[in-house]
Structure formats: structure tokens, C-alpha cells
Amino acid sequence: MKLLITGGNGFIARNLVEQLHEYQILSPNSKELDLTNQYTVLEYLKKNKFDVIIHTATYDAAPKHSTKDPAKVLENNLKMFFNIVRGKDYFGKMIYFGSGAEYGREHWTPKMKEDYFDVHVPLDQYGYSKYIMTRYALSNSNIYNLRLFAVFGKYEDWRVRVISSICHDIVMNQPIHIEQNKYYDFLYIDDLARIVRWFITNKPQQKVYNVCTGQTVDFITLSRKILSISRKKLEIIIKNSVLGLEYSGDNSLLLKELMDFKFSSINDSLKALYRWYEHS
């Protein structure tokens, strides 16, 4: 099978390219294929005729260090998405990654189900862009939304990703700085790759799935777990003492499809990532 994985330089794309090695994969970065250009995207799809497109590319200007224009988040995310889907005659199936942000960050509740979608319209551009994509995907037969919550693993940006930030601080023998303690449902990137493999080769019954473990862990507990792995004693500094909103989803629909799927243990996943940072 021939796959297009967009966002070639991104954290998720890089891991998928490594792990889905049984497929013929093209994974151009933004310089090699400008997804905001409708003409070049359509020609690219016509030329290559992919069996499956896995759309990981996203335009997110939220990180403080980002050079991206916050005013362009909605426009560019939708351009990339619709420039691909308008070429639907030239690919078999499209899998893209939604976000819990499409529920509306201000209205997050624990273990959100798929039918919580559209109870609220997101206020931020990123969440709203994902919201619009889902509205479109629900009415199209060959587009599937794997809605992500908190994925972690190697290659992610440690400056903005909680678990990698903790690993980085510990490796550098620095105090662990946490802006605010929260409970998140963290999914290891290797598990995501296994889930994507299933969606490549099978026909899902639904159009949207919450892709998460169904379990939560708070940032302080994560810090203590990784400190235990490192065998170091470092200070954990919490800037805001108020507990933040939980970020988690109900994964019942996903598990019904995957049947006997087993998630990696959080301890084993943290150990693997910490060792990677130690040797990077």
C-alpha cells in the first residue's frame, strides 16, 4: 500500500514513518509540499494516487516560542485539510488527527465521549479549525478523525510538551517546573502507531474516535515517576497551585473496534522516553 503522511518534520509523522515501515511511504515537509497551495496539492495527489493519506500536519501558533502567526491558525489549518480532501478521487482513505480542543477547552469535562462534540463551539482558532474538520468528516465516507488528547514520545518539542519537558529538566539536573498541575490522558506514540496501522487496513464502523487510554495521571505524579526512573532527587516547582481542568476522553468506541488492544504501561513508556533523552 502507498501512504502519504503529511507534516514530515513533525513529531507524529516522524514516528509513524519509522514504525509503519511495511508500507511505501511519502512524507514531505512543508518546503517539499506546501499544503496551503491548492494547485500543487492537487497535482501531487493526481501524480501519486495514494491508498491512504494520514494527515498529521497542523498550524499551531500557541507555543510561546512559535514564529507562526496566531491570526492564520484557522485559515491555514482549513486550507491544508480541504486542499487534500478536494482531491478525494485520487486517494482511497484519509485519516487525520482531531483534538480534544474541538470540544471547547473552556468546557472540558472528565472522560468526554464522542457525542459531547458540538455541545459547544470552540472559541480558539485551533479548536475551531478541528471542529470544522469534524463537521465535514462526519458527512464523508472515506475520512476518519482519530481525536487525540495528549500524545507523548520521542521527537516532540520538550519546550511545550509536559512529559518531555520533565525528562529534559531531569537530564539537565534542573528543578522541574510545572505551570499548573492537571490530570491528562497520555497516549504513548508507539501505541498510536499501532492504532493507526489498524485503521489503515480495516474499515471502521464510525467516523470519529477518541484515541486515548481511558486512564489519567497528573503532572506531579509523572514528575515523581520519572525522577524515580532517573534515581535523582530534584525539586518540583508548581507555579499555579490551583488544579487545572482534566483533559481526558472516553475510549469505549475505539476499544470496541480494536477488541483486544493493550496499551503500553505508563511506567514502561516513561522509562523508554527518559532513556531516549539520556542518550540524545
PDB file of C-alpha atoms in Angstrom:
ATOM      1  CA  MET A   1       0.000   0.000   0.000  1.00  0.00           C
ATOM      2  CA  LYS A   2       1.110   3.531  -0.755  1.00  0.00           C
ATOM      3  CA  LEU A   3       0.792   6.104   2.042  1.00  0.00           C
ATOM      4  CA  LEU A   4       1.110   9.864   2.251  1.00  0.00           C
ATOM      5  CA  ILE A   5       1.966  11.109   5.737  1.00  0.00           C
ATOM      6  CA  THR A   6       1.786  14.891   5.863  1.00  0.00           C
ATOM      7  CA  GLY A   7       3.794  17.058   8.249  1.00  0.00           C
ATOM      8  CA  GLY A   8       7.040  15.228   7.537  1.00  0.00           C
ATOM      9  CA  ASN A   9       9.115  17.152  10.090  1.00  0.00           C
ATOM     10  CA  GLY A  10       6.535  16.789  12.867  1.00  0.00           C
ATOM     11  CA  PHE A  11       6.658  14.646  15.975  1.00  0.00           C
ATOM     12  CA  ILE A  12       3.834  12.293  14.992  1.00  0.00           C
ATOM     13  CA  ALA A  13       4.821  11.993  11.334  1.00  0.00           C
ATOM     14  CA  ARG A  14       8.431  11.107  12.134  1.00  0.00           C
ATOM     15  CA  ASN A  15       7.356   8.331  14.479  1.00  0.00           C
ATOM     16  CA  LEU A  16       4.781   6.948  12.056  1.00  0.00           C
ATOM     17  CA  VAL A  17       7.284   6.864   9.198  1.00  0.00           C
ATOM     18  CA  GLU A  18       9.676   4.869  11.392  1.00  0.00           C
ATOM     19  CA  GLN A  19       7.096   2.413  12.642  1.00  0.00           C
ATOM     20  CA  LEU A  20       4.902   1.832   9.576  1.00  0.00           C
ATOM     21  CA  HIS A  21       7.879   0.514   7.655  1.00  0.00           C
ATOM     22  CA  GLU A  22       5.895  -2.209   5.876  1.00  0.00           C
ATOM     23  CA  TYR A  23       4.262   0.412   3.655  1.00  0.00           C
ATOM     24  CA  GLN A  24       5.525   2.541   0.800  1.00  0.00           C
ATOM     25  CA  ILE A  25       5.537   5.983   2.401  1.00  0.00           C
ATOM     26  CA  LEU A  26       5.999   9.511   1.128  1.00  0.00           C
ATOM     27  CA  SER A  27       6.240  12.112   3.898  1.00  0.00           C
ATOM     28  CA  PRO A  28       7.156  15.546   2.505  1.00  0.00           C
ATOM     29  CA  ASN A  29       7.764  18.502   4.767  1.00  0.00           C
ATOM     30  CA  SER A  30       6.218  21.928   4.192  1.00  0.00           C
ATOM     31  CA  LYS A  31       9.061  23.036   1.919  1.00  0.00           C
ATOM     32  CA  GLU A  32       8.692  19.958  -0.260  1.00  0.00           C
ATOM     33  CA  LEU A  33       4.893  20.197  -0.432  1.00  0.00           C
ATOM     34  CA  ASP A  34       3.031  23.370   0.526  1.00  0.00           C
ATOM     35  CA  LEU A  35      -0.329  22.056   1.708  1.00  0.00           C
ATOM     36  CA  THR A  36      -1.804  25.572   1.670  1.00  0.00           C
ATOM     37  CA  ASN A  37      -1.377  25.722  -2.129  1.00  0.00           C
ATOM     38  CA  GLN A  38      -4.434  24.120  -3.712  1.00  0.00           C
ATOM     39  CA  TYR A  39      -2.811  23.648  -7.111  1.00  0.00           C
ATOM     40  CA  THR A  40       0.372  21.902  -6.021  1.00  0.00           C
ATOM     41  CA  VAL A  41      -1.540  19.646  -3.624  1.00  0.00           C
ATOM     42  CA  LEU A  42      -3.994  18.510  -6.276  1.00  0.00           C
ATOM     43  CA  GLU A  43      -1.213  17.817  -8.776  1.00  0.00           C
ATOM     44  CA  TYR A  44       0.721  15.885  -6.137  1.00  0.00           C
ATOM     45  CA  LEU A  45      -2.290  13.696  -5.369  1.00  0.00           C
ATOM     46  CA  LYS A  46      -3.013  13.115  -9.069  1.00  0.00           C
ATOM     47  CA  LYS A  47       0.571  12.099  -9.691  1.00  0.00           C
ATOM     48  CA  ASN A  48       0.935   9.699  -6.760  1.00  0.00           C
ATOM     49  CA  LYS A  49      -2.567   8.235  -6.207  1.00  0.00           C
ATOM     50  CA  PHE A  50      -2.251   7.148  -2.580  1.00  0.00           C
ATOM     51  CA  ASP A  51      -4.160   4.307  -0.970  1.00  0.00           C
ATOM     52  CA  VAL A  52      -4.232   6.106   2.380  1.00  0.00           C
ATOM     53  CA  ILE A  53      -3.445   9.654   3.470  1.00  0.00           C
ATOM     54  CA  ILE A  54      -2.519  10.220   7.101  1.00  0.00           C
ATOM     55  CA  HIS A  55      -2.823  13.941   7.722  1.00  0.00           C
ATOM     56  CA  THR A  56      -0.669  14.958  10.690  1.00  0.00           C
ATOM     57  CA  ALA A  57       0.324  18.448   9.529  1.00  0.00           C
ATOM     58  CA  THR A  58      -1.069  21.278  11.613  1.00  0.00           C
ATOM     59  CA  TYR A  59      -0.585  25.010  12.030  1.00  0.00           C
ATOM     60  CA  ASP A  60      -0.489  25.798  15.734  1.00  0.00           C
ATOM     61  CA  ALA A  61       0.810  29.171  16.922  1.00  0.00           C
ATOM     62  CA  ALA A  62       0.079  28.573  20.611  1.00  0.00           C
ATOM     63  CA  PRO A  63       3.623  27.823  21.865  1.00  0.00           C
ATOM     64  CA  LYS A  64       5.309  30.961  23.194  1.00  0.00           C
ATOM     65  CA  HIS A  65       8.412  30.403  21.075  1.00  0.00           C
ATOM     66  CA  SER A  66       6.414  29.865  17.855  1.00  0.00           C
ATOM     67  CA  THR A  67       7.098  32.176  14.908  1.00  0.00           C
ATOM     68  CA  LYS A  68       3.730  31.331  13.347  1.00  0.00           C
ATOM     69  CA  ASP A  69       1.032  33.984  13.014  1.00  0.00           C
ATOM     70  CA  PRO A  70      -1.815  33.324  15.513  1.00  0.00           C
ATOM     71  CA  ALA A  71      -4.225  35.074  13.171  1.00  0.00           C
ATOM     72  CA  LYS A  72      -3.536  32.429  10.492  1.00  0.00           C
ATOM     73  CA  VAL A  73      -4.263  29.288  12.536  1.00  0.00           C
ATOM     74  CA  LEU A  74      -7.867  28.806  11.386  1.00  0.00           C
ATOM     75  CA  GLU A  75      -7.161  29.747   7.772  1.00  0.00           C
ATOM     76  CA  ASN A  76      -4.070  27.606   7.304  1.00  0.00           C
ATOM     77  CA  ASN A  77      -5.388  24.528   9.089  1.00  0.00           C
ATOM     78  CA  LEU A  78      -8.520  24.569   6.948  1.00  0.00           C
ATOM     79  CA  LYS A  79      -6.595  25.253   3.750  1.00  0.00           C
ATOM     80  CA  MET A  80      -4.360  22.237   4.348  1.00  0.00           C
ATOM     81  CA  PHE A  81      -7.281  19.976   5.211  1.00  0.00           C
ATOM     82  CA  PHE A  82      -9.579  20.972   2.355  1.00  0.00           C
ATOM     83  CA  ASN A  83      -6.809  21.096  -0.245  1.00  0.00           C
ATOM     84  CA  ILE A  84      -6.329  17.406   0.490  1.00  0.00           C
ATOM     85  CA  VAL A  85      -9.973  16.324   0.701  1.00  0.00           C
ATOM     86  CA  ARG A  86     -10.884  18.058  -2.580  1.00  0.00           C
ATOM     87  CA  GLY A  87      -8.557  15.541  -4.220  1.00  0.00           C
ATOM     88  CA  LYS A  88     -10.628  12.615  -2.899  1.00  0.00           C
ATOM     89  CA  ASP A  89     -10.742  10.987  -6.349  1.00  0.00           C
ATOM     90  CA  TYR A  90      -7.005  10.347  -6.075  1.00  0.00           C
ATOM     91  CA  PHE A  91      -6.794   8.518  -2.745  1.00  0.00           C
ATOM     92  CA  GLY A  92      -8.664   5.701  -1.065  1.00  0.00           C
ATOM     93  CA  LYS A  93      -8.990   6.789   2.546  1.00  0.00           C
ATOM     94  CA  MET A  94      -7.952   9.741   4.688  1.00  0.00           C
ATOM     95  CA  ILE A  95      -7.103   9.542   8.380  1.00  0.00           C
ATOM     96  CA  TYR A  96      -6.493  12.783  10.203  1.00  0.00           C
ATOM     97  CA  PHE A  97      -5.889  13.692  13.820  1.00  0.00           C
ATOM     98  CA  GLY A  98      -8.503  15.734  15.587  1.00  0.00           C
ATOM     99  CA  SER A  99      -8.052  17.160  19.057  1.00  0.00           C
ATOM    100  CA  GLY A 100      -9.875  17.373  22.349  1.00  0.00           C
ATOM    101  CA  ALA A 101      -9.690  21.115  21.688  1.00  0.00           C
ATOM    102  CA  GLU A 102     -12.642  20.682  19.319  1.00  0.00           C
ATOM    103  CA  TYR A 103     -14.850  20.102  22.359  1.00  0.00           C
ATOM    104  CA  GLY A 104     -14.057  23.642  23.544  1.00  0.00           C
ATOM    105  CA  ARG A 105     -11.228  23.993  26.067  1.00  0.00           C
ATOM    106  CA  GLU A 106     -13.383  26.066  28.448  1.00  0.00           C
ATOM    107  CA  HIS A 107     -15.891  23.206  28.677  1.00  0.00           C
ATOM    108  CA  TRP A 108     -13.680  20.179  29.194  1.00  0.00           C
ATOM    109  CA  THR A 109     -15.138  17.547  31.483  1.00  0.00           C
ATOM    110  CA  PRO A 110     -13.611  14.212  32.562  1.00  0.00           C
ATOM    111  CA  LYS A 111     -13.931  11.282  30.131  1.00  0.00           C
ATOM    112  CA  MET A 112     -15.621  13.201  27.309  1.00  0.00           C
ATOM    113  CA  LYS A 113     -17.499  10.947  24.886  1.00  0.00           C
ATOM    114  CA  GLU A 114     -17.706  11.374  21.135  1.00  0.00           C
ATOM    115  CA  ASP A 115     -21.283  12.641  21.410  1.00  0.00           C
ATOM    116  CA  TYR A 116     -20.061  15.553  23.536  1.00  0.00           C
ATOM    117  CA  PHE A 117     -18.883  17.027  20.245  1.00  0.00           C
ATOM    118  CA  ASP A 118     -20.898  20.088  19.136  1.00  0.00           C
ATOM    119  CA  VAL A 119     -22.336  20.690  22.594  1.00  0.00           C
ATOM    120  CA  HIS A 120     -20.053  23.738  22.488  1.00  0.00           C
ATOM    121  CA  VAL A 121     -18.307  25.578  19.659  1.00  0.00           C
ATOM    122  CA  PRO A 122     -14.598  26.177  20.446  1.00  0.00           C
ATOM    123  CA  LEU A 123     -13.586  29.801  20.955  1.00  0.00           C
ATOM    124  CA  ASP A 124      -9.934  29.477  19.928  1.00  0.00           C
ATOM    125  CA  GLN A 125      -8.833  29.236  16.300  1.00  0.00           C
ATOM    126  CA  TYR A 126      -7.071  25.892  16.670  1.00  0.00           C
ATOM    127  CA  GLY A 127     -10.023  24.157  18.335  1.00  0.00           C
ATOM    128  CA  TYR A 128     -12.452  25.755  15.883  1.00  0.00           C
ATOM    129  CA  SER A 129     -10.426  24.548  12.897  1.00  0.00           C
ATOM    130  CA  LYS A 130     -10.587  20.988  14.229  1.00  0.00           C
ATOM    131  CA  TYR A 131     -14.309  21.428  14.909  1.00  0.00           C
ATOM    132  CA  ILE A 132     -14.971  22.382  11.268  1.00  0.00           C
ATOM    133  CA  MET A 133     -12.928  19.426  10.002  1.00  0.00           C
ATOM    134  CA  THR A 134     -15.005  17.043  12.084  1.00  0.00           C
ATOM    135  CA  ARG A 135     -18.273  18.543  10.863  1.00  0.00           C
ATOM    136  CA  TYR A 136     -17.098  17.853   7.312  1.00  0.00           C
ATOM    137  CA  ALA A 137     -15.696  14.380   8.025  1.00  0.00           C
ATOM    138  CA  LEU A 138     -18.975  13.213   9.539  1.00  0.00           C
ATOM    139  CA  SER A 139     -20.688  13.533   6.156  1.00  0.00           C
ATOM    140  CA  ASN A 140     -17.963  11.886   4.061  1.00  0.00           C
ATOM    141  CA  SER A 141     -17.469   8.162   3.703  1.00  0.00           C
ATOM    142  CA  ASN A 142     -13.679   7.982   3.367  1.00  0.00           C
ATOM    143  CA  ILE A 143     -12.467  10.471   6.011  1.00  0.00           C
ATOM    144  CA  TYR A 144     -11.817   9.413   9.609  1.00  0.00           C
ATOM    145  CA  ASN A 145     -10.987  11.518  12.643  1.00  0.00           C
ATOM    146  CA  LEU A 146      -8.713   9.969  15.268  1.00  0.00           C
ATOM    147  CA  ARG A 147      -9.263  12.504  18.019  1.00  0.00           C
ATOM    148  CA  LEU A 148      -6.121  12.852  20.127  1.00  0.00           C
ATOM    149  CA  PHE A 149      -5.764  14.196  23.643  1.00  0.00           C
ATOM    150  CA  ALA A 150      -2.176  14.059  24.931  1.00  0.00           C
ATOM    151  CA  VAL A 151       0.277  12.016  22.869  1.00  0.00           C
ATOM    152  CA  PHE A 152       3.901  11.788  24.002  1.00  0.00           C
ATOM    153  CA  GLY A 153       7.129  10.264  22.754  1.00  0.00           C
ATOM    154  CA  LYS A 154      10.478  10.947  21.135  1.00  0.00           C
ATOM    155  CA  TYR A 155      10.888  13.883  18.738  1.00  0.00           C
ATOM    156  CA  GLU A 156       8.235  16.003  20.459  1.00  0.00           C
ATOM    157  CA  ASP A 157       9.076  19.596  21.411  1.00  0.00           C
ATOM    158  CA  TRP A 158      10.254  19.459  25.028  1.00  0.00           C
ATOM    159  CA  ARG A 159       9.734  23.218  25.371  1.00  0.00           C
ATOM    160  CA  VAL A 160       5.935  22.823  25.258  1.00  0.00           C
ATOM    161  CA  ARG A 161       5.199  19.131  25.919  1.00  0.00           C
ATOM    162  CA  VAL A 162       4.803  18.222  29.576  1.00  0.00           C
ATOM    163  CA  ILE A 163       6.406  14.791  29.762  1.00  0.00           C
ATOM    164  CA  SER A 164       9.342  15.679  27.530  1.00  0.00           C
ATOM    165  CA  SER A 165       9.838  18.908  29.464  1.00  0.00           C
ATOM    166  CA  ILE A 166      10.092  16.912  32.689  1.00  0.00           C
ATOM    167  CA  CYS A 167      12.544  14.474  31.085  1.00  0.00           C
ATOM    168  CA  HIS A 168      14.654  17.363  29.780  1.00  0.00           C
ATOM    169  CA  ASP A 169      14.784  19.101  33.173  1.00  0.00           C
ATOM    170  CA  ILE A 170      15.863  15.909  34.907  1.00  0.00           C
ATOM    171  CA  VAL A 171      18.524  15.030  32.332  1.00  0.00           C
ATOM    172  CA  MET A 172      19.901  18.567  32.716  1.00  0.00           C
ATOM    173  CA  ASN A 173      19.787  18.224  36.529  1.00  0.00           C
ATOM    174  CA  GLN A 174      17.453  21.200  36.780  1.00  0.00           C
ATOM    175  CA  PRO A 175      14.403  21.697  39.027  1.00  0.00           C
ATOM    176  CA  ILE A 176      11.198  20.508  37.370  1.00  0.00           C
ATOM    177  CA  HIS A 177       8.981  23.475  36.516  1.00  0.00           C
ATOM    178  CA  ILE A 178       5.252  22.872  36.115  1.00  0.00           C
ATOM    179  CA  GLU A 179       2.965  25.763  35.244  1.00  0.00           C
ATOM    180  CA  GLN A 180      -0.139  24.115  36.750  1.00  0.00           C
ATOM    181  CA  ASN A 181      -0.926  20.605  37.886  1.00  0.00           C
ATOM    182  CA  LYS A 182      -3.535  18.819  35.753  1.00  0.00           C
ATOM    183  CA  TYR A 183      -4.821  15.328  35.066  1.00  0.00           C
ATOM    184  CA  TYR A 184      -4.338  14.273  31.423  1.00  0.00           C
ATOM    185  CA  ASP A 185      -4.953  11.081  29.491  1.00  0.00           C
ATOM    186  CA  PHE A 186      -1.491  10.438  27.990  1.00  0.00           C
ATOM    187  CA  LEU A 187      -1.075   8.120  24.993  1.00  0.00           C
ATOM    188  CA  TYR A 188       2.363   6.756  24.079  1.00  0.00           C
ATOM    189  CA  ILE A 189       3.343   7.351  20.451  1.00  0.00           C
ATOM    190  CA  ASP A 190       4.107   3.663  19.873  1.00  0.00           C
ATOM    191  CA  ASP A 191       0.514   2.824  20.794  1.00  0.00           C
ATOM    192  CA  LEU A 192      -0.761   5.478  18.402  1.00  0.00           C
ATOM    193  CA  ALA A 193       1.287   3.896  15.598  1.00  0.00           C
ATOM    194  CA  ARG A 194      -0.301   0.510  16.327  1.00  0.00           C
ATOM    195  CA  ILE A 195      -3.770   2.073  16.293  1.00  0.00           C
ATOM    196  CA  VAL A 196      -3.096   3.873  13.004  1.00  0.00           C
ATOM    197  CA  ARG A 197      -1.946   0.574  11.483  1.00  0.00           C
ATOM    198  CA  TRP A 198      -5.348  -0.938  12.342  1.00  0.00           C
ATOM    199  CA  PHE A 199      -7.189   1.964  10.701  1.00  0.00           C
ATOM    200  CA  ILE A 200      -5.068   1.648   7.568  1.00  0.00           C
ATOM    201  CA  THR A 201      -6.004  -1.971   6.991  1.00  0.00           C
ATOM    202  CA  ASN A 202      -9.573  -2.095   8.341  1.00  0.00           C
ATOM    203  CA  LYS A 203     -12.898  -0.398   7.634  1.00  0.00           C
ATOM    204  CA  PRO A 204     -14.040   1.430  10.799  1.00  0.00           C
ATOM    205  CA  GLN A 205     -17.701   1.453  11.790  1.00  0.00           C
ATOM    206  CA  GLN A 206     -17.640   5.075  12.998  1.00  0.00           C
ATOM    207  CA  LYS A 207     -16.229   8.296  11.553  1.00  0.00           C
ATOM    208  CA  VAL A 208     -14.756   9.727  14.767  1.00  0.00           C
ATOM    209  CA  TYR A 209     -12.949   8.000  17.616  1.00  0.00           C
ATOM    210  CA  ASN A 210     -11.483   9.289  20.855  1.00  0.00           C
ATOM    211  CA  VAL A 211      -7.968   7.866  20.736  1.00  0.00           C
ATOM    212  CA  CYS A 212      -6.799   7.698  24.338  1.00  0.00           C
ATOM    213  CA  THR A 213      -6.083   5.158  27.072  1.00  0.00           C
ATOM    214  CA  GLY A 214      -9.062   5.858  29.317  1.00  0.00           C
ATOM    215  CA  GLN A 215      -6.666   6.468  32.242  1.00  0.00           C
ATOM    216  CA  THR A 216      -5.379   9.764  33.649  1.00  0.00           C
ATOM    217  CA  VAL A 217      -2.279  10.810  35.536  1.00  0.00           C
ATOM    218  CA  ASP A 218      -1.372  14.198  36.959  1.00  0.00           C
ATOM    219  CA  PHE A 219       1.804  16.141  36.191  1.00  0.00           C
ATOM    220  CA  ILE A 220       3.208  15.888  39.721  1.00  0.00           C
ATOM    221  CA  THR A 221       2.849  12.102  39.728  1.00  0.00           C
ATOM    222  CA  LEU A 222       4.522  11.987  36.316  1.00  0.00           C
ATOM    223  CA  SER A 223       7.421  14.024  37.665  1.00  0.00           C
ATOM    224  CA  ARG A 224       7.853  11.668  40.600  1.00  0.00           C
ATOM    225  CA  LYS A 225       7.715   8.613  38.339  1.00  0.00           C
ATOM    226  CA  ILE A 226      10.409   9.967  36.029  1.00  0.00           C
ATOM    227  CA  LEU A 227      12.534  11.065  38.980  1.00  0.00           C
ATOM    228  CA  SER A 228      12.298   7.516  40.286  1.00  0.00           C
ATOM    229  CA  ILE A 229      13.440   6.180  36.900  1.00  0.00           C
ATOM    230  CA  SER A 230      16.367   8.617  36.885  1.00  0.00           C
ATOM    231  CA  ARG A 231      17.287   7.918  40.536  1.00  0.00           C
ATOM    232  CA  LYS A 232      17.770  11.635  41.026  1.00  0.00           C
ATOM    233  CA  LYS A 233      16.423  13.988  43.674  1.00  0.00           C
ATOM    234  CA  LEU A 234      15.321  17.299  42.183  1.00  0.00           C
ATOM    235  CA  GLU A 235      12.845  19.944  43.265  1.00  0.00           C
ATOM    236  CA  ILE A 236       9.363  20.078  41.684  1.00  0.00           C
ATOM    237  CA  ILE A 237       8.185  23.692  41.380  1.00  0.00           C
ATOM    238  CA  ILE A 238       4.472  24.376  40.752  1.00  0.00           C
ATOM    239  CA  LYS A 239       3.728  27.931  39.604  1.00  0.00           C
ATOM    240  CA  ASN A 240      -0.075  27.805  39.961  1.00  0.00           C
ATOM    241  CA  SER A 241      -1.341  25.776  42.933  1.00  0.00           C
ATOM    242  CA  VAL A 242      -4.930  25.523  41.608  1.00  0.00           C
ATOM    243  CA  LEU A 243      -5.686  22.185  39.929  1.00  0.00           C
ATOM    244  CA  GLY A 244      -6.466  22.683  36.219  1.00  0.00           C
ATOM    245  CA  LEU A 245      -9.230  21.097  34.136  1.00  0.00           C
ATOM    246  CA  GLU A 246      -8.897  17.394  33.401  1.00  0.00           C
ATOM    247  CA  TYR A 247      -8.180  16.532  29.763  1.00  0.00           C
ATOM    248  CA  SER A 248      -9.473  13.044  29.032  1.00  0.00           C
ATOM    249  CA  GLY A 249     -11.809  11.090  26.801  1.00  0.00           C
ATOM    250  CA  ASP A 250     -13.984   8.006  26.814  1.00  0.00           C
ATOM    251  CA  ASN A 251     -12.400   5.416  24.508  1.00  0.00           C
ATOM    252  CA  SER A 252     -15.213   2.837  24.502  1.00  0.00           C
ATOM    253  CA  LEU A 253     -15.857   3.141  20.743  1.00  0.00           C
ATOM    254  CA  LEU A 254     -12.175   2.677  19.975  1.00  0.00           C
ATOM    255  CA  LEU A 255     -11.825  -0.410  22.156  1.00  0.00           C
ATOM    256  CA  LYS A 256     -14.976  -1.907  20.621  1.00  0.00           C
ATOM    257  CA  GLU A 257     -13.264  -1.729  17.223  1.00  0.00           C
ATOM    258  CA  LEU A 258      -9.789  -2.843  18.309  1.00  0.00           C
ATOM    259  CA  MET A 259     -11.143  -5.594  20.564  1.00  0.00           C
ATOM    260  CA  ASP A 260      -8.087  -6.998  22.401  1.00  0.00           C
ATOM    261  CA  PHE A 261      -5.832  -3.939  22.135  1.00  0.00           C
ATOM    262  CA  LYS A 262      -3.480  -3.488  25.098  1.00  0.00           C
ATOM    263  CA  PHE A 263      -1.947  -0.106  25.857  1.00  0.00           C
ATOM    264  CA  SER A 264       1.667   0.200  26.951  1.00  0.00           C
ATOM    265  CA  SER A 265       2.084   0.754  30.675  1.00  0.00           C
ATOM    266  CA  ILE A 266       2.764   4.371  31.602  1.00  0.00           C
ATOM    267  CA  ASN A 267       5.837   3.319  33.606  1.00  0.00           C
ATOM    268  CA  ASP A 268       7.416   1.428  30.693  1.00  0.00           C
ATOM    269  CA  SER A 269       6.627   4.270  28.293  1.00  0.00           C
ATOM    270  CA  LEU A 270       8.127   6.894  30.588  1.00  0.00           C
ATOM    271  CA  LYS A 271      11.233   4.780  31.063  1.00  0.00           C
ATOM    272  CA  ALA A 272      11.710   4.374  27.294  1.00  0.00           C
ATOM    273  CA  LEU A 273      11.318   8.106  26.667  1.00  0.00           C
ATOM    274  CA  TYR A 274      13.621   9.103  29.526  1.00  0.00           C
ATOM    275  CA  ARG A 275      16.325   6.740  28.282  1.00  0.00           C
ATOM    276  CA  TRP A 276      15.976   8.261  24.814  1.00  0.00           C
ATOM    277  CA  TYR A 277      16.548  11.747  26.249  1.00  0.00           C
ATOM    278  CA  GLU A 278      19.526  10.459  28.229  1.00  0.00           C
ATOM    279  CA  HIS A 279      21.211   9.310  25.040  1.00  0.00           C
ATOM    280  CA  SER A 280      20.083  12.114  22.708  1.00  0.00           C
TER     281      SER A 280
END
